[in-house]
Amino acid sequence: DAGVIQSPRHEVTEMGQEVTLRCKPISGHNSLFWYRQTMMRGLELLIYFNNNVPIDDSGMPEDRFSAKMPNASFSTLKIQPSEPRDSAVYFCASSLALGAQLTEAFFGQGTRLTVV
Amino acid sequence: GENVEQHPSTLSVQEGDSAVIKCTYSDSASNYFPWYKQELGKRPQLIIDIRSNVGEKKDQRIAVTLNKTAKHFSLHITETQPEDSAVYFCAAKYPSNYQLIWGAGTKLIIKP
């Protein structure tokens, strides 16, 4: 397996534009996490899915952020409209949840978003 | 809810010495505690983890200890090398779901 795949690796966009980040989890994993990382706030969980269903989106900063997981092999994180303070590295991670146990979370390489 | 505190935020050690990073958690029912290493510009990667039914786990120069009574766990790196320089994150799994609660990270600097 190629691991968790994110695209694009880098995104530069103007304030007000829509941004869509994409993630392909590891095949067979049933949990998917979207994180945002900045120097100031560290690693923040935005939302996570279990079996394609959003379980906890309390970390989504505001209504401008939305995430979907239409099937087990694809997820998107959308920001509309984007603002300069959204600039960060966005990571997607996946893992396998078995009953009450959680296995290792594998991270994608991240998308570095810059909003100017 | 669960809360994880990590200390120190920055740790500088001489090459060859040992490094210890500590984390405390708030929910006594938490049952899974991974440690991730993130090198500059790269993704976090798991280096070691421990479950609540184990008190200590070792993997070569890296070890993790868990004290369930005190609700803290620690990462120990012995014989540190330059390639150990990175940011290290601890995490705890909230027992009622699959969410990991993360510490704020420790920047480990290995001085030559």
Short mmCIF file of N, CA, C and O in Angstrom, two decimals, chain A:
data_model
loop_
_atom_site.label_atom_id
_atom_site.label_comp_id
_atom_site.label_asym_id
_atom_site.label_seq_id
_atom_site.Cartn_x
_atom_site.Cartn_y
_atom_site.Cartn_z
N ASP A 1 0.86 -1.20 0.00
CA ASP A 1 0.00 0.00 0.00
C ASP A 1 0.89 1.24 0.00
O ASP A 1 1.91 1.27 0.66
N ALA A 2 0.47 2.28 -0.71
CA ALA A 2 1.29 3.48 -0.81
C ALA A 2 1.14 4.37 0.40
O ALA A 2 1.75 5.43 0.46
N GLY A 3 0.35 3.98 1.37
CA GLY A 3 0.14 4.82 2.53
C GLY A 3 -1.00 5.79 2.29
O GLY A 3 -1.72 5.72 1.29
N VAL A 4 -1.15 6.72 3.21
CA VAL A 4 -2.19 7.74 3.08
C VAL A 4 -1.72 8.76 2.04
O VAL A 4 -0.60 9.27 2.14
N ILE A 5 -2.56 9.04 1.09
CA ILE A 5 -2.18 9.94 0.00
C ILE A 5 -3.02 11.20 0.08
O ILE A 5 -4.25 11.14 0.10
N GLN A 6 -2.33 12.33 0.12
CA GLN A 6 -2.99 13.61 0.15
C GLN A 6 -2.64 14.42 -1.09
O GLN A 6 -1.53 14.33 -1.61
N SER A 7 -3.60 15.21 -1.52
CA SER A 7 -3.32 16.13 -2.62
C SER A 7 -4.13 17.41 -2.44
O SER A 7 -5.21 17.38 -1.84
N PRO A 8 -3.62 18.54 -2.89
CA PRO A 8 -2.26 18.70 -3.39
C PRO A 8 -1.25 18.74 -2.25
O PRO A 8 -1.63 18.79 -1.09
N ARG A 9 0.04 18.73 -2.53
CA ARG A 9 1.06 18.85 -1.49
C ARG A 9 1.20 20.30 -1.05
O ARG A 9 1.45 20.58 0.13
N HIS A 10 1.02 21.19 -1.99
CA HIS A 10 1.10 22.62 -1.69
C HIS A 10 -0.05 23.32 -2.41
O HIS A 10 -0.41 22.95 -3.53
N GLU A 11 -0.59 24.33 -1.73
CA GLU A 11 -1.69 25.09 -2.33
C GLU A 11 -1.53 26.54 -1.90
O GLU A 11 -1.46 26.83 -0.70
N VAL A 12 -1.47 27.41 -2.88
CA VAL A 12 -1.44 28.85 -2.62
C VAL A 12 -2.68 29.43 -3.27
O VAL A 12 -2.92 29.22 -4.46
N THR A 13 -3.46 30.14 -2.49
CA THR A 13 -4.71 30.66 -3.01
C THR A 13 -4.96 32.06 -2.46
O THR A 13 -4.37 32.46 -1.45
N GLU A 14 -5.81 32.78 -3.11
CA GLU A 14 -6.14 34.12 -2.66
C GLU A 14 -7.32 34.07 -1.68
O GLU A 14 -8.21 33.22 -1.79
N MET A 15 -7.29 34.99 -0.77
CA MET A 15 -8.36 35.10 0.21
C MET A 15 -9.71 35.15 -0.49
O MET A 15 -9.87 35.85 -1.50
N GLY A 16 -10.67 34.40 0.04
CA GLY A 16 -12.00 34.37 -0.54
C GLY A 16 -12.25 33.21 -1.48
O GLY A 16 -13.40 32.91 -1.79
N GLN A 17 -11.18 32.58 -1.93
CA GLN A 17 -11.33 31.46 -2.85
C GLN A 17 -11.67 30.18 -2.08
O GLN A 17 -11.39 30.03 -0.89
N GLU A 18 -12.26 29.26 -2.81
CA GLU A 18 -12.56 27.95 -2.24
C GLU A 18 -11.34 27.04 -2.38
O GLU A 18 -10.66 27.05 -3.40
N VAL A 19 -11.09 26.29 -1.32
CA VAL A 19 -9.97 25.35 -1.31
C VAL A 19 -10.50 23.96 -0.99
O VAL A 19 -11.29 23.80 -0.05
N THR A 20 -10.06 22.98 -1.74
CA THR A 20 -10.46 21.59 -1.48
C THR A 20 -9.22 20.73 -1.32
O THR A 20 -8.38 20.67 -2.23
N LEU A 21 -9.11 20.09 -0.18
CA LEU A 21 -8.01 19.19 0.09
C LEU A 21 -8.54 17.76 0.02
O LEU A 21 -9.65 17.48 0.46
N ARG A 22 -7.70 16.87 -0.50
CA ARG A 22 -8.15 15.50 -0.74
C ARG A 22 -7.29 14.49 -0.01
O ARG A 22 -6.11 14.70 0.21
N CYS A 23 -7.93 13.38 0.32
CA CYS A 23 -7.23 12.34 1.07
C CYS A 23 -7.72 10.96 0.65
O CYS A 23 -8.92 10.71 0.56
N LYS A 24 -6.76 10.07 0.44
CA LYS A 24 -7.07 8.67 0.20
C LYS A 24 -6.46 7.86 1.33
O LYS A 24 -5.24 7.79 1.45
N PRO A 25 -7.28 7.27 2.20
CA PRO A 25 -6.73 6.52 3.33
C PRO A 25 -6.15 5.19 2.89
O PRO A 25 -6.31 4.77 1.75
N ILE A 26 -5.48 4.54 3.82
CA ILE A 26 -4.95 3.21 3.56
C ILE A 26 -6.11 2.23 3.40
O ILE A 26 -7.07 2.27 4.19
N SER A 27 -6.02 1.39 2.39
CA SER A 27 -7.07 0.43 2.13
C SER A 27 -7.29 -0.46 3.34
O SER A 27 -6.34 -1.00 3.91
N GLY A 28 -8.57 -0.60 3.76
CA GLY A 28 -8.90 -1.44 4.90
C GLY A 28 -9.04 -0.67 6.20
O GLY A 28 -9.61 -1.19 7.17
N HIS A 29 -8.51 0.54 6.24
CA HIS A 29 -8.68 1.35 7.44
C HIS A 29 -10.09 1.90 7.49
O HIS A 29 -10.65 2.31 6.47
N ASN A 30 -10.67 1.97 8.69
CA ASN A 30 -12.05 2.43 8.82
C ASN A 30 -12.19 3.73 9.58
O ASN A 30 -13.31 4.19 9.82
N SER A 31 -11.07 4.29 10.01
CA SER A 31 -11.12 5.58 10.70
C SER A 31 -10.24 6.58 9.95
O SER A 31 -9.11 6.25 9.56
N LEU A 32 -10.75 7.78 9.78
CA LEU A 32 -10.00 8.82 9.07
C LEU A 32 -10.08 10.12 9.85
O LEU A 32 -11.15 10.48 10.37
N PHE A 33 -8.94 10.77 9.95
CA PHE A 33 -8.81 11.99 10.76
C PHE A 33 -8.26 13.12 9.90
O PHE A 33 -7.33 12.92 9.13
N TRP A 34 -8.79 14.32 10.09
CA TRP A 34 -8.23 15.52 9.49
C TRP A 34 -7.65 16.38 10.62
O TRP A 34 -8.35 16.69 11.58
N TYR A 35 -6.38 16.76 10.46
CA TYR A 35 -5.69 17.60 11.43
C TYR A 35 -5.20 18.88 10.76
O TYR A 35 -4.92 18.91 9.58
N ARG A 36 -5.05 19.91 11.57
CA ARG A 36 -4.42 21.15 11.14
C ARG A 36 -3.24 21.40 12.07
O ARG A 36 -3.36 21.27 13.29
N GLN A 37 -2.10 21.77 11.49
CA GLN A 37 -0.91 22.03 12.30
C GLN A 37 -0.36 23.41 12.02
O GLN A 37 -0.08 23.77 10.87
N THR A 38 -0.19 24.20 13.08
CA THR A 38 0.46 25.50 12.99
C THR A 38 1.45 25.62 14.13
O THR A 38 1.38 24.88 15.11
N MET A 39 2.35 26.55 14.00
CA MET A 39 3.32 26.77 15.07
C MET A 39 2.63 27.22 16.34
O MET A 39 2.99 26.81 17.44
N MET A 40 1.61 28.05 16.18
CA MET A 40 0.97 28.63 17.36
C MET A 40 0.08 27.63 18.09
O MET A 40 0.06 27.60 19.32
N ARG A 41 -0.65 26.83 17.35
CA ARG A 41 -1.67 25.98 17.95
C ARG A 41 -1.33 24.50 17.93
O ARG A 41 -2.09 23.67 18.47
N GLY A 42 -0.20 24.15 17.34
CA GLY A 42 0.20 22.74 17.33
C GLY A 42 -0.68 21.91 16.43
O GLY A 42 -1.20 22.39 15.42
N LEU A 43 -0.88 20.65 16.84
CA LEU A 43 -1.65 19.70 16.05
C LEU A 43 -3.09 19.68 16.58
O LEU A 43 -3.34 19.30 17.71
N GLU A 44 -4.02 20.09 15.72
CA GLU A 44 -5.43 20.16 16.13
C GLU A 44 -6.26 19.17 15.31
O GLU A 44 -6.18 19.17 14.08
N LEU A 45 -7.08 18.40 16.00
CA LEU A 45 -8.01 17.52 15.29
C LEU A 45 -9.20 18.35 14.82
O LEU A 45 -9.84 19.03 15.62
N LEU A 46 -9.50 18.28 13.53
CA LEU A 46 -10.63 19.02 12.99
C LEU A 46 -11.89 18.16 13.00
O LEU A 46 -12.94 18.58 13.45
N ILE A 47 -11.77 16.95 12.47
CA ILE A 47 -12.91 16.06 12.36
C ILE A 47 -12.39 14.65 12.19
O ILE A 47 -11.28 14.45 11.69
N TYR A 48 -13.18 13.67 12.63
CA TYR A 48 -12.83 12.31 12.28
C TYR A 48 -14.07 11.49 11.91
O TYR A 48 -15.18 11.77 12.38
N PHE A 49 -13.82 10.54 11.04
CA PHE A 49 -14.84 9.66 10.51
C PHE A 49 -14.56 8.22 10.96
O PHE A 49 -13.41 7.81 11.04
N ASN A 50 -15.63 7.50 11.20
CA ASN A 50 -15.52 6.07 11.43
C ASN A 50 -16.52 5.39 10.51
O ASN A 50 -17.71 5.72 10.55
N ASN A 51 -16.03 4.48 9.69
CA ASN A 51 -16.89 3.84 8.68
C ASN A 51 -17.65 4.86 7.84
O ASN A 51 -18.86 4.73 7.61
N ASN A 52 -16.93 5.90 7.43
CA ASN A 52 -17.41 6.95 6.53
C ASN A 52 -18.38 7.92 7.19
O ASN A 52 -18.89 8.83 6.54
N VAL A 53 -18.66 7.74 8.46
CA VAL A 53 -19.62 8.59 9.16
C VAL A 53 -18.86 9.58 10.04
O VAL A 53 -17.98 9.16 10.80
N PRO A 54 -19.19 10.88 9.95
CA PRO A 54 -18.51 11.84 10.84
C PRO A 54 -18.92 11.60 12.29
O PRO A 54 -20.11 11.59 12.60
N ILE A 55 -17.92 11.39 13.14
CA ILE A 55 -18.20 11.07 14.54
C ILE A 55 -18.07 12.31 15.41
O ILE A 55 -18.88 12.54 16.32
N ASP A 56 -17.05 13.10 15.17
CA ASP A 56 -16.81 14.28 15.99
C ASP A 56 -16.25 15.39 15.11
O ASP A 56 -15.15 15.24 14.58
N ASP A 57 -17.00 16.44 14.93
CA ASP A 57 -16.53 17.58 14.13
C ASP A 57 -16.39 18.82 15.00
O ASP A 57 -16.40 19.94 14.48
N SER A 58 -16.27 18.63 16.29
CA SER A 58 -16.19 19.77 17.20
C SER A 58 -14.92 20.60 16.98
O SER A 58 -14.86 21.75 17.41
N GLY A 59 -13.94 20.04 16.32
CA GLY A 59 -12.71 20.77 16.07
C GLY A 59 -12.76 21.64 14.82
O GLY A 59 -11.85 22.43 14.58
N MET A 60 -13.79 21.51 14.04
CA MET A 60 -13.92 22.34 12.84
C MET A 60 -14.11 23.79 13.29
O MET A 60 -15.06 24.11 14.00
N PRO A 61 -13.22 24.68 12.86
CA PRO A 61 -13.19 26.03 13.43
C PRO A 61 -14.46 26.84 13.19
O PRO A 61 -14.88 27.58 14.05
N GLU A 62 -15.06 26.72 12.06
CA GLU A 62 -16.27 27.50 11.78
C GLU A 62 -16.94 26.95 10.53
O GLU A 62 -16.47 25.99 9.92
N ASP A 63 -18.06 27.58 10.21
CA ASP A 63 -18.88 27.06 9.11
C ASP A 63 -18.17 27.10 7.76
O ASP A 63 -18.62 26.47 6.81
N ARG A 64 -17.11 27.82 7.68
CA ARG A 64 -16.38 27.87 6.39
C ARG A 64 -15.71 26.53 6.08
O ARG A 64 -15.33 26.28 4.94
N PHE A 65 -15.57 25.71 7.10
CA PHE A 65 -14.92 24.41 6.93
C PHE A 65 -15.98 23.31 6.83
O PHE A 65 -16.94 23.29 7.62
N SER A 66 -15.79 22.42 5.88
CA SER A 66 -16.67 21.26 5.78
C SER A 66 -15.85 20.07 5.31
O SER A 66 -14.84 20.22 4.63
N ALA A 67 -16.27 18.88 5.69
CA ALA A 67 -15.57 17.66 5.30
C ALA A 67 -16.58 16.60 4.92
O ALA A 67 -17.67 16.54 5.49
N LYS A 68 -16.18 15.79 3.95
CA LYS A 68 -17.02 14.70 3.50
C LYS A 68 -16.21 13.43 3.33
O LYS A 68 -15.00 13.48 3.11
N MET A 69 -16.90 12.32 3.43
CA MET A 69 -16.27 11.03 3.14
C MET A 69 -17.31 10.19 2.40
O MET A 69 -18.03 9.42 3.03
N PRO A 70 -17.40 10.36 1.10
CA PRO A 70 -18.45 9.68 0.34
C PRO A 70 -18.27 8.17 0.26
O PRO A 70 -19.26 7.45 0.06
N ASN A 71 -17.04 7.70 0.43
CA ASN A 71 -16.80 6.26 0.44
C ASN A 71 -15.55 5.97 1.24
O ASN A 71 -14.87 6.90 1.70
N ALA A 72 -15.24 4.71 1.40
CA ALA A 72 -14.14 4.30 2.29
C ALA A 72 -12.77 4.68 1.77
O ALA A 72 -11.78 4.58 2.51
N SER A 73 -12.67 5.12 0.52
CA SER A 73 -11.35 5.38 -0.04
C SER A 73 -11.12 6.84 -0.39
O SER A 73 -10.14 7.17 -1.06
N PHE A 74 -11.99 7.74 0.07
CA PHE A 74 -11.82 9.13 -0.33
C PHE A 74 -12.48 10.07 0.67
O PHE A 74 -13.61 9.83 1.11
N SER A 75 -11.77 11.15 0.97
CA SER A 75 -12.33 12.19 1.83
C SER A 75 -11.86 13.55 1.34
O SER A 75 -10.77 13.67 0.77
N THR A 76 -12.67 14.56 1.58
CA THR A 76 -12.29 15.93 1.23
C THR A 76 -12.51 16.85 2.42
O THR A 76 -13.39 16.63 3.24
N LEU A 77 -11.66 17.87 2.48
CA LEU A 77 -11.82 18.96 3.43
C LEU A 77 -11.90 20.23 2.61
O LEU A 77 -10.99 20.52 1.83
N LYS A 78 -12.98 20.96 2.78
CA LYS A 78 -13.21 22.14 1.97
C LYS A 78 -13.25 23.38 2.85
O LYS A 78 -13.83 23.37 3.95
N ILE A 79 -12.64 24.45 2.37
CA ILE A 79 -12.68 25.74 3.05
C ILE A 79 -13.26 26.75 2.06
O ILE A 79 -12.71 26.96 0.98
N GLN A 80 -14.36 27.36 2.43
CA GLN A 80 -15.03 28.31 1.56
C GLN A 80 -15.79 29.35 2.38
O GLN A 80 -16.74 28.97 3.08
N PRO A 81 -15.41 30.62 2.31
CA PRO A 81 -14.24 31.17 1.63
C PRO A 81 -12.99 31.06 2.51
O PRO A 81 -13.08 31.06 3.73
N SER A 82 -11.85 30.98 1.88
CA SER A 82 -10.60 30.86 2.63
C SER A 82 -10.15 32.22 3.15
O SER A 82 -10.48 33.27 2.57
N GLU A 83 -9.42 32.20 4.26
CA GLU A 83 -8.88 33.41 4.87
C GLU A 83 -7.40 33.19 5.19
O GLU A 83 -6.97 32.03 5.38
N PRO A 84 -6.62 34.28 5.29
CA PRO A 84 -5.18 34.12 5.58
C PRO A 84 -4.91 33.30 6.84
O PRO A 84 -3.93 32.56 6.89
N ARG A 85 -5.76 33.38 7.85
CA ARG A 85 -5.53 32.65 9.09
C ARG A 85 -5.74 31.15 8.93
O ARG A 85 -5.47 30.38 9.87
N ASP A 86 -6.23 30.73 7.78
CA ASP A 86 -6.35 29.30 7.51
C ASP A 86 -5.03 28.69 7.05
O ASP A 86 -4.92 27.47 6.91
N SER A 87 -4.05 29.52 6.81
CA SER A 87 -2.75 29.03 6.37
C SER A 87 -2.17 28.09 7.41
O SER A 87 -2.05 28.43 8.59
N ALA A 88 -1.83 26.89 6.99
CA ALA A 88 -1.35 25.84 7.90
C ALA A 88 -0.98 24.63 7.07
O ALA A 88 -1.16 24.61 5.84
N VAL A 89 -0.48 23.61 7.76
CA VAL A 89 -0.33 22.30 7.13
C VAL A 89 -1.50 21.44 7.58
O VAL A 89 -1.77 21.33 8.78
N TYR A 90 -2.19 20.87 6.62
CA TYR A 90 -3.34 20.02 6.91
C TYR A 90 -2.94 18.57 6.67
O TYR A 90 -2.50 18.20 5.59
N PHE A 91 -3.10 17.76 7.71
CA PHE A 91 -2.78 16.33 7.62
C PHE A 91 -4.05 15.51 7.63
O PHE A 91 -5.00 15.80 8.38
N CYS A 92 -4.01 14.46 6.86
CA CYS A 92 -5.03 13.42 6.93
C CYS A 92 -4.35 12.17 7.50
O CYS A 92 -3.17 11.91 7.19
N ALA A 93 -5.03 11.45 8.35
CA ALA A 93 -4.49 10.22 8.92
C ALA A 93 -5.57 9.15 8.90
O ALA A 93 -6.76 9.46 8.98
N SER A 94 -5.14 7.90 8.81
CA SER A 94 -6.12 6.81 8.88
C SER A 94 -5.62 5.72 9.80
O SER A 94 -4.41 5.57 10.04
N SER A 95 -6.54 4.96 10.35
CA SER A 95 -6.20 3.84 11.21
C SER A 95 -7.32 2.82 11.17
O SER A 95 -8.38 3.05 10.57
N LEU A 96 -7.06 1.71 11.83
CA LEU A 96 -8.06 0.65 11.89
C LEU A 96 -8.58 0.57 13.32
O LEU A 96 -7.80 0.37 14.25
N ALA A 97 -9.87 0.75 13.50
CA ALA A 97 -10.50 0.64 14.80
C ALA A 97 -11.15 -0.73 14.90
O ALA A 97 -11.98 -1.10 14.06
N LEU A 98 -10.75 -1.49 15.92
CA LEU A 98 -11.29 -2.83 16.13
C LEU A 98 -11.93 -2.86 17.51
O LEU A 98 -11.22 -2.88 18.51
N GLY A 99 -13.24 -2.86 17.54
CA GLY A 99 -13.92 -2.82 18.83
C GLY A 99 -13.51 -1.57 19.58
O GLY A 99 -13.64 -0.47 19.07
N ALA A 100 -12.96 -1.75 20.77
CA ALA A 100 -12.52 -0.59 21.55
C ALA A 100 -11.06 -0.25 21.32
O ALA A 100 -10.53 0.70 21.90
N GLN A 101 -10.41 -1.01 20.46
CA GLN A 101 -8.98 -0.80 20.22
C GLN A 101 -8.74 0.04 18.98
O GLN A 101 -9.52 0.01 18.03
N LEU A 102 -7.67 0.79 19.03
CA LEU A 102 -7.26 1.61 17.89
C LEU A 102 -5.84 1.23 17.52
O LEU A 102 -4.96 1.19 18.38
N THR A 103 -5.60 0.97 16.25
CA THR A 103 -4.24 0.66 15.82
C THR A 103 -3.52 1.94 15.41
O THR A 103 -4.10 3.04 15.47
N GLU A 104 -2.29 1.79 14.98
CA GLU A 104 -1.46 2.93 14.63
C GLU A 104 -2.15 3.84 13.61
O GLU A 104 -2.73 3.37 12.64
N ALA A 105 -2.08 5.13 13.84
CA ALA A 105 -2.57 6.11 12.88
C ALA A 105 -1.45 6.49 11.93
O ALA A 105 -0.38 6.90 12.37
N PHE A 106 -1.68 6.32 10.65
CA PHE A 106 -0.70 6.67 9.62
C PHE A 106 -1.10 8.02 9.03
O PHE A 106 -2.25 8.22 8.63
N PHE A 107 -0.12 8.90 8.96
CA PHE A 107 -0.36 10.23 8.43
C PHE A 107 0.02 10.32 6.96
O PHE A 107 1.00 9.69 6.52
N GLY A 108 -0.72 11.14 6.23
CA GLY A 108 -0.29 11.51 4.89
C GLY A 108 0.82 12.54 4.98
O GLY A 108 1.19 12.97 6.07
N GLN A 109 1.34 12.92 3.82
CA GLN A 109 2.46 13.86 3.81
C GLN A 109 2.02 15.29 4.06
O GLN A 109 2.86 16.16 4.27
N GLY A 110 0.72 15.52 4.08
CA GLY A 110 0.23 16.84 4.41
C GLY A 110 0.06 17.74 3.19
O GLY A 110 0.69 17.54 2.15
N THR A 111 -0.81 18.71 3.36
CA THR A 111 -0.99 19.78 2.36
C THR A 111 -0.64 21.09 3.03
O THR A 111 -1.24 21.46 4.03
N ARG A 112 0.36 21.77 2.47
CA ARG A 112 0.73 23.09 3.01
C ARG A 112 -0.12 24.12 2.29
O ARG A 112 0.05 24.35 1.11
N LEU A 113 -1.04 24.74 3.04
CA LEU A 113 -1.94 25.74 2.48
C LEU A 113 -1.48 27.13 2.85
O LEU A 113 -1.23 27.42 4.03
N THR A 114 -1.37 27.97 1.86
CA THR A 114 -1.06 29.38 2.07
C THR A 114 -2.16 30.22 1.44
O THR A 114 -2.42 30.09 0.24
N VAL A 115 -2.80 31.03 2.27
CA VAL A 115 -3.85 31.92 1.77
C VAL A 115 -3.32 33.35 1.84
O VAL A 115 -2.95 33.83 2.91
N VAL A 116 -3.26 33.99 0.68
CA VAL A 116 -2.68 35.34 0.63
C VAL A 116 -3.77 36.40 0.41
O VAL A 116 -4.89 36.08 0.01
#
